Coordinates of C-alpha atoms in Angstrom, one line a residue:
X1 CA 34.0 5.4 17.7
X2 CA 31.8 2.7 16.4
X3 CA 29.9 3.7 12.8
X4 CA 26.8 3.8 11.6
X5 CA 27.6 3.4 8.1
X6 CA 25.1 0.8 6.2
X7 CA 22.3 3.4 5.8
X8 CA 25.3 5.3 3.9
X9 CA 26.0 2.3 1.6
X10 CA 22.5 2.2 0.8
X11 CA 22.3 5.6 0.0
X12 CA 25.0 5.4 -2.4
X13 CA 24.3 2.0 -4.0
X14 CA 20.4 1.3 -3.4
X15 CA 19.3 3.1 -6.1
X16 CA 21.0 1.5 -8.4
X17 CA 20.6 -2.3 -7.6
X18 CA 16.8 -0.8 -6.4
X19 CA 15.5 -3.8 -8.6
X20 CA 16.7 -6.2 -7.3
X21 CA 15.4 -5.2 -3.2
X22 CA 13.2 -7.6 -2.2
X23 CA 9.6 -6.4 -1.1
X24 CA 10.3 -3.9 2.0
X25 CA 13.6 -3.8 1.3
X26 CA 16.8 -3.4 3.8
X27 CA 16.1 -0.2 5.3
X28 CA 14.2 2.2 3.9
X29 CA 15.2 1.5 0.3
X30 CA 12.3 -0.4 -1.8
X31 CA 10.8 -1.1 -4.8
X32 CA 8.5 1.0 -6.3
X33 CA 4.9 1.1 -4.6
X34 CA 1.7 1.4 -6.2
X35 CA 0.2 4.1 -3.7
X36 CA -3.9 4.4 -3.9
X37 CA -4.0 8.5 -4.1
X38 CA -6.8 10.7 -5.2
X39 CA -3.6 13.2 -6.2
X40 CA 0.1 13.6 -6.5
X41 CA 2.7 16.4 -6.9
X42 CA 6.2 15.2 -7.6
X43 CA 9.2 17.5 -7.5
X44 CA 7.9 20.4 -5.4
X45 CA 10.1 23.2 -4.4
X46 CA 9.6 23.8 -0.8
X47 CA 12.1 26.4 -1.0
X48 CA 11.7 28.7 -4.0
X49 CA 15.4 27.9 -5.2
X50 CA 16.6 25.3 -8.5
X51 CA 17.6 22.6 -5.9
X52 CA 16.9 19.4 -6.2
X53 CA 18.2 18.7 -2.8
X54 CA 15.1 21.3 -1.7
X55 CA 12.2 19.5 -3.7
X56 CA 9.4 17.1 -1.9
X57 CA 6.9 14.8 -3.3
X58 CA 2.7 15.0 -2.6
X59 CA 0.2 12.1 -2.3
X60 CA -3.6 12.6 -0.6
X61 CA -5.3 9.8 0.1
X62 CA -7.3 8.4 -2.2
X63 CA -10.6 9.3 -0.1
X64 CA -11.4 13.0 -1.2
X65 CA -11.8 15.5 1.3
X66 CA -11.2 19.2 1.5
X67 CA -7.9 19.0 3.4
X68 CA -6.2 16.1 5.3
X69 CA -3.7 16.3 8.5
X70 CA 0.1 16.3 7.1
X71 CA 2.8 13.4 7.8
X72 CA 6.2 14.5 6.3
X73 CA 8.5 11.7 6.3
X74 CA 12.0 11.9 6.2
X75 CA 14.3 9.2 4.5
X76 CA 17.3 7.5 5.7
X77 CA 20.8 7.7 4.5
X78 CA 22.8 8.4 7.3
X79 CA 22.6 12.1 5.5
X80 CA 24.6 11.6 2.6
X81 CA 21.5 11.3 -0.1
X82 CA 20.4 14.5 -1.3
X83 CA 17.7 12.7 -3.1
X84 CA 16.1 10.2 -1.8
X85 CA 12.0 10.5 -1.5
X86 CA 11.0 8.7 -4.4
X87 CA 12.8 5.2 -2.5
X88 CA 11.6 5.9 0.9
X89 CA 9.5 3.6 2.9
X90 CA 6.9 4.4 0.0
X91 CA 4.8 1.1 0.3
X92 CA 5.4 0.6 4.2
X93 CA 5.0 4.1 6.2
X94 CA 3.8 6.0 3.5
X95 CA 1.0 3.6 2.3
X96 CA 0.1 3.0 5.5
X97 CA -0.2 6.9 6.6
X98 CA -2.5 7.4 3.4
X99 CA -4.6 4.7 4.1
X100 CA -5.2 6.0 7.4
X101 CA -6.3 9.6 5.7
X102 CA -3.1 11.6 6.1
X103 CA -1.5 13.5 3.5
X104 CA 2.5 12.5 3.3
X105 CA 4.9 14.9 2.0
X106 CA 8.0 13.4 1.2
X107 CA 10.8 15.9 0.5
X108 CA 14.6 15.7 -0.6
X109 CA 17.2 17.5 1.8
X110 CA 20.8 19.1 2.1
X111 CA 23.2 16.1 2.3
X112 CA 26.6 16.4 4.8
X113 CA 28.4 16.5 1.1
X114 CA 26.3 19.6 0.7
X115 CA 26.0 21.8 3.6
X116 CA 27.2 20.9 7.5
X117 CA 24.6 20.7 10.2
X118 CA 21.8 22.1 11.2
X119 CA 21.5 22.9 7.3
X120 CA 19.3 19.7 7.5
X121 CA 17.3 20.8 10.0
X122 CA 16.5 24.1 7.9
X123 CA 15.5 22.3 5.4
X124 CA 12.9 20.3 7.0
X125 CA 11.5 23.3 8.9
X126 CA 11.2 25.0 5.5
X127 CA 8.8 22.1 5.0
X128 CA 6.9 22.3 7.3
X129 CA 6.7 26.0 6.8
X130 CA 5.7 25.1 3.4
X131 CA 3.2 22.6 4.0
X132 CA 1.4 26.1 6.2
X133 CA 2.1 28.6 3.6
X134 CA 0.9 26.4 0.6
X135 CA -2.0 24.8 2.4
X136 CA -5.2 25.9 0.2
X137 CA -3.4 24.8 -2.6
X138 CA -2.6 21.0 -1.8
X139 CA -5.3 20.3 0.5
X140 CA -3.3 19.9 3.6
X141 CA -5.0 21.0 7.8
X142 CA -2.0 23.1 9.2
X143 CA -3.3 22.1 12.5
X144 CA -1.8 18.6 12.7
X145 CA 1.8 18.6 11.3
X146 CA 3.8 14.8 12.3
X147 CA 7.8 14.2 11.0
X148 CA 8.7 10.7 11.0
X149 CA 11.6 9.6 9.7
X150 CA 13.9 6.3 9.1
X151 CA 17.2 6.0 10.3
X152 CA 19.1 9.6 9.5
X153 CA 15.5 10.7 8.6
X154 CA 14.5 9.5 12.6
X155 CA 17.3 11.4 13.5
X156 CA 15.6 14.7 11.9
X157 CA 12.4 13.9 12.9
X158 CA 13.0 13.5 15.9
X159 CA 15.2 16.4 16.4
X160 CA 12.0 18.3 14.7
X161 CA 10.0 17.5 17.8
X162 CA 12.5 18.3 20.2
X163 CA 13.3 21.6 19.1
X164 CA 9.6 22.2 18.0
X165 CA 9.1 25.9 19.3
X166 CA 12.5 26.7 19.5
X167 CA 14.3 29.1 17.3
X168 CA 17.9 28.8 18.5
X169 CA 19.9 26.9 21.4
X170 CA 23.0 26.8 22.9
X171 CA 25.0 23.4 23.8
X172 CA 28.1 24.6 25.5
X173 CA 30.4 26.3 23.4
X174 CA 27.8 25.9 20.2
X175 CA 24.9 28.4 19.5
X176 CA 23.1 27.0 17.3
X177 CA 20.2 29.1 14.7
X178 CA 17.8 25.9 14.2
X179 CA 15.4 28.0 12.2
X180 CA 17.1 29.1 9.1
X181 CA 15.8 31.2 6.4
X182 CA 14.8 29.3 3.6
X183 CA 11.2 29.9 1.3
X184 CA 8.7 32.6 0.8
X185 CA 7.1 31.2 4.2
X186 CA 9.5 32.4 6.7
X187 CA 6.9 34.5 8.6
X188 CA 4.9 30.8 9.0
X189 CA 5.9 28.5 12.3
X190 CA 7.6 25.2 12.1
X191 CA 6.9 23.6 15.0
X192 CA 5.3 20.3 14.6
X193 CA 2.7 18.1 16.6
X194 CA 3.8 14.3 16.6
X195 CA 7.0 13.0 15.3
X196 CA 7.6 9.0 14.3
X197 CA 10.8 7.5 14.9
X198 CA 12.0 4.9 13.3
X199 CA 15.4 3.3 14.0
X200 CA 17.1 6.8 14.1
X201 CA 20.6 7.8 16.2
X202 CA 19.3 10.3 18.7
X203 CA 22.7 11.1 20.8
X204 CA 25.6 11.6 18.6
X205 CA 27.8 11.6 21.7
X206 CA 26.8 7.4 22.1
X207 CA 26.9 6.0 18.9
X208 CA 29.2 3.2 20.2
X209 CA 25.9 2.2 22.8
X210 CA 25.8 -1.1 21.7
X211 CA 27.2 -3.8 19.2
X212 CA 27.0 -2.2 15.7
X213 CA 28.7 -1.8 12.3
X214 CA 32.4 0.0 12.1
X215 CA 33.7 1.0 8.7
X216 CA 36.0 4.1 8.5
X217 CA 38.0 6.4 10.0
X218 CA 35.5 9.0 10.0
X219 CA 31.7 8.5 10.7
X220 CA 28.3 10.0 9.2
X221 CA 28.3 12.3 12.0
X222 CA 32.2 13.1 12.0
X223 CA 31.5 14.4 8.0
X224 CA 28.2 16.1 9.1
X225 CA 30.0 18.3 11.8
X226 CA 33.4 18.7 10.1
X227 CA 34.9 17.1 13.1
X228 CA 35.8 14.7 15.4
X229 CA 34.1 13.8 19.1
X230 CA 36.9 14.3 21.2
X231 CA 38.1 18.0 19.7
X232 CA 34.4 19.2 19.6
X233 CA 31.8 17.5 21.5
X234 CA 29.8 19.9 22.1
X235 CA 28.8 19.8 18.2
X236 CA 27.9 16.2 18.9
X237 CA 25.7 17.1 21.6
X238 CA 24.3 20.1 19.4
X239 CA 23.5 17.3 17.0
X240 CA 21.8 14.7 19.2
X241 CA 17.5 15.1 19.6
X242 CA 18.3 14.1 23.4
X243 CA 20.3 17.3 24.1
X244 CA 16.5 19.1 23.9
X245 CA 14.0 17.2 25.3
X246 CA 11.7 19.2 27.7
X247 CA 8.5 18.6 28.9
X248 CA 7.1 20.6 26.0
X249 CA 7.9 18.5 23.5
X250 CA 5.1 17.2 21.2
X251 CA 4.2 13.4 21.3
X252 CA 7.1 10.9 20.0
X253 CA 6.6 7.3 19.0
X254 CA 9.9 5.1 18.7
X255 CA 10.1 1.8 16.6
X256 CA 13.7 0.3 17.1
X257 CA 14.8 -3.2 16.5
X258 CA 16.8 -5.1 19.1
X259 CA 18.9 -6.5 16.0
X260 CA 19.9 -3.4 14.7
X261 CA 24.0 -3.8 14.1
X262 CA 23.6 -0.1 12.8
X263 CA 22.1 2.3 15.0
X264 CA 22.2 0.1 18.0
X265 CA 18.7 -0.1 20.2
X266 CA 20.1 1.6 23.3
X267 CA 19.6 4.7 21.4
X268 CA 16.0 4.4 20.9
X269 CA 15.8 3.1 24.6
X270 CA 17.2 5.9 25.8
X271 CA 15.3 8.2 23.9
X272 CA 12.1 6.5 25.3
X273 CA 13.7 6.6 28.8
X274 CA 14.2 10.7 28.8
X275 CA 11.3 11.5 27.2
X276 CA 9.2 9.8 29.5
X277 CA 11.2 11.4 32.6
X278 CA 10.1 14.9 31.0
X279 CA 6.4 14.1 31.0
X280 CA 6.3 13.9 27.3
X281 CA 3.5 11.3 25.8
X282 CA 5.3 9.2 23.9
X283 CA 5.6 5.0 23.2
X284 CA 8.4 2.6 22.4
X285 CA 8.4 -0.8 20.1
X286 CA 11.6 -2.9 20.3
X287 CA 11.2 -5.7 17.8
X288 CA 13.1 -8.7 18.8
X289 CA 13.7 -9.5 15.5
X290 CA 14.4 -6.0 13.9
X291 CA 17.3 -4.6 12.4
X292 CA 17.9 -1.7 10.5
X293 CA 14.2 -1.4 8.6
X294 CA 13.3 -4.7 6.7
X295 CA 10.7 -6.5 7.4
X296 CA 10.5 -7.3 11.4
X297 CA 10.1 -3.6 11.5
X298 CA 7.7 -2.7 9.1
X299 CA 5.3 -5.6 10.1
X300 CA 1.4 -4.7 9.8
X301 CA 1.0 -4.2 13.8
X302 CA 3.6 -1.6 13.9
X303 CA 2.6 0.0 11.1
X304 CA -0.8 0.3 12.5
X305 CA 0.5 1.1 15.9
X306 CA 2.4 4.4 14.4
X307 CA -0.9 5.5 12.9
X308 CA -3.0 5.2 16.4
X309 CA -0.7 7.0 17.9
X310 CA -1.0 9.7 15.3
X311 CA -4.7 9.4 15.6
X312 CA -4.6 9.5 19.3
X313 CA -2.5 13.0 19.5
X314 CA -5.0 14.6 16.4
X315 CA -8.0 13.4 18.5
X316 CA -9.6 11.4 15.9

């Protein structure tokens, strides 16, 4: 199977060459962004534990206002970062949700060197729970709740919306709890209202789609599951956002670049294709020039694009 590996390299080296990224950065990984904010939390536990891996980061826009819909977004490292928020997408997605008046939670989660899947998705439901439960306190309207995510973070976005309702599934042979039990806020829901997708792997089954990166004997997704495609594919399908789209999925947009030698195009194609053959609302952006993030991607008309779409869904 072909790999999608380079998110994994950044994940592992970004942060330490972070200086020298250029403006935007390869992927999700950038320099630090002055972020116009009227208040920020860093190091939240969303989960009530000592984990760093289960900590989030707050900004409000910098227009005051006694609460503010919620975008959490979800960084990419083809889920081998445990801590990654403070480097993600921070002066392209994030600055451009603020400006548009939404609150962005950024928040750490369980790596594949930590826990296997759908540990990951636990965690970002305890967000989301979070964000309900703690909502006096940080200013945030429970009543619109978006994921968006870059690369493994699109992935979990994604896979947010898809299973938004649901509180277990079964692919095959593979039952799946998606809900988990983590935080004081289990009693609050964690379905959300929009997700954002950009550049993620949605079908872990068809990694090998189109022309892309190969490093490896084992994949991202092989060290996620603790296994191998052809012994266990049902995990692989268990894993994939495309295994549960219905037509009650929330609104999805998808930003994929035609260049991406990572998580190859096809995969945000087809994730366009199927949730518009279920009567979801959702749009698609295909850069001709993008790759894997960078600068194609992350150009002011898609960035703008993402937030009228939000703005659409919320009604504003």
């Amino acid at each position: 199977m072909q790999r999608f590996i380079s998110s994994c390299v950044l994940s592992l080296f970004g942060l330490i060459t972070l200086s020298a990224q250029p403006a935007g950065g390869f992927g999700g990984v950038q320099q630090k962004a002055t972020l116009e904010t009227s208040q920020e939390w860093k190091n939240v536990n969303y989960a009530g534990d000592d984990q760093t891996y289960h900590t989030c980061d707050i900004y409000l826009p910098k227009q005051q206002k006694d609460s503010y819909p919620v975008v959490i977004h979800i960084y990419g490292s083809a889920w081998f970062n445990n801590n990654g928020k403070g480097v993600a997408d921070l002066g392209t997605i994030v600055r451009a949700l603020l400006n548009a008046g939404y609150a962005v939670v950024c928040p750490n989660h369980r790596s594949s060197m930590d826990a296997q899947w759908p540990a990951q998705l636990h965690d970002i439901r305890a967000v989301v729970r979070f964000v309900r439960g703690e909502a006096g306190k940080y200013h945030f309207d429970p009543s619109f709740i978006a994921t968006s995510g870059f690369s493994s973070g699109g992935h979990l976005a994604s896979t947010m919306a898809t299973t938004s309702g649901m509180k277990t599934a079964t692919v095959g042979t593979v039952t799946l709890d998606l809900e988990g039990n983590l935080g004081q806020y289990t009693s609050q829901p964690s379905n959300v209202n929009a997700a954002c997708d950009w550049s993620g792997p949605v079908d872990l089954t068809a990694m090998d789609c189109g022309k892309h990166i190969t490093m490896g004997q084992d994949s991202p997704e092989d060290v996620l599951l603790k296994s191998k495609i052809d012994k266990e594919p049902d995990k692989y399908r268990s894993l994939s956002a495309v295994e549960y789209i219905d037509k009650n999925d929330p609104p999805v947009i998808i930003f994929h670049g035609e260049k991406d030698n990572v998580v190859p195009v096809c995969q945000g194609i087809k994730f366009f294709e199927l949730l518009q053959a279920a009567g979801v609302k959702t749009e698609a952006t295909y850069p001709a020039e993008g790759g894997h993030g960078g600068p194609a991607m992350y150009t002011e008309e898609n960035l703008q694009k993402m937030v009228n779409f939000l703005n659409s869904v919320k009604g504003k």
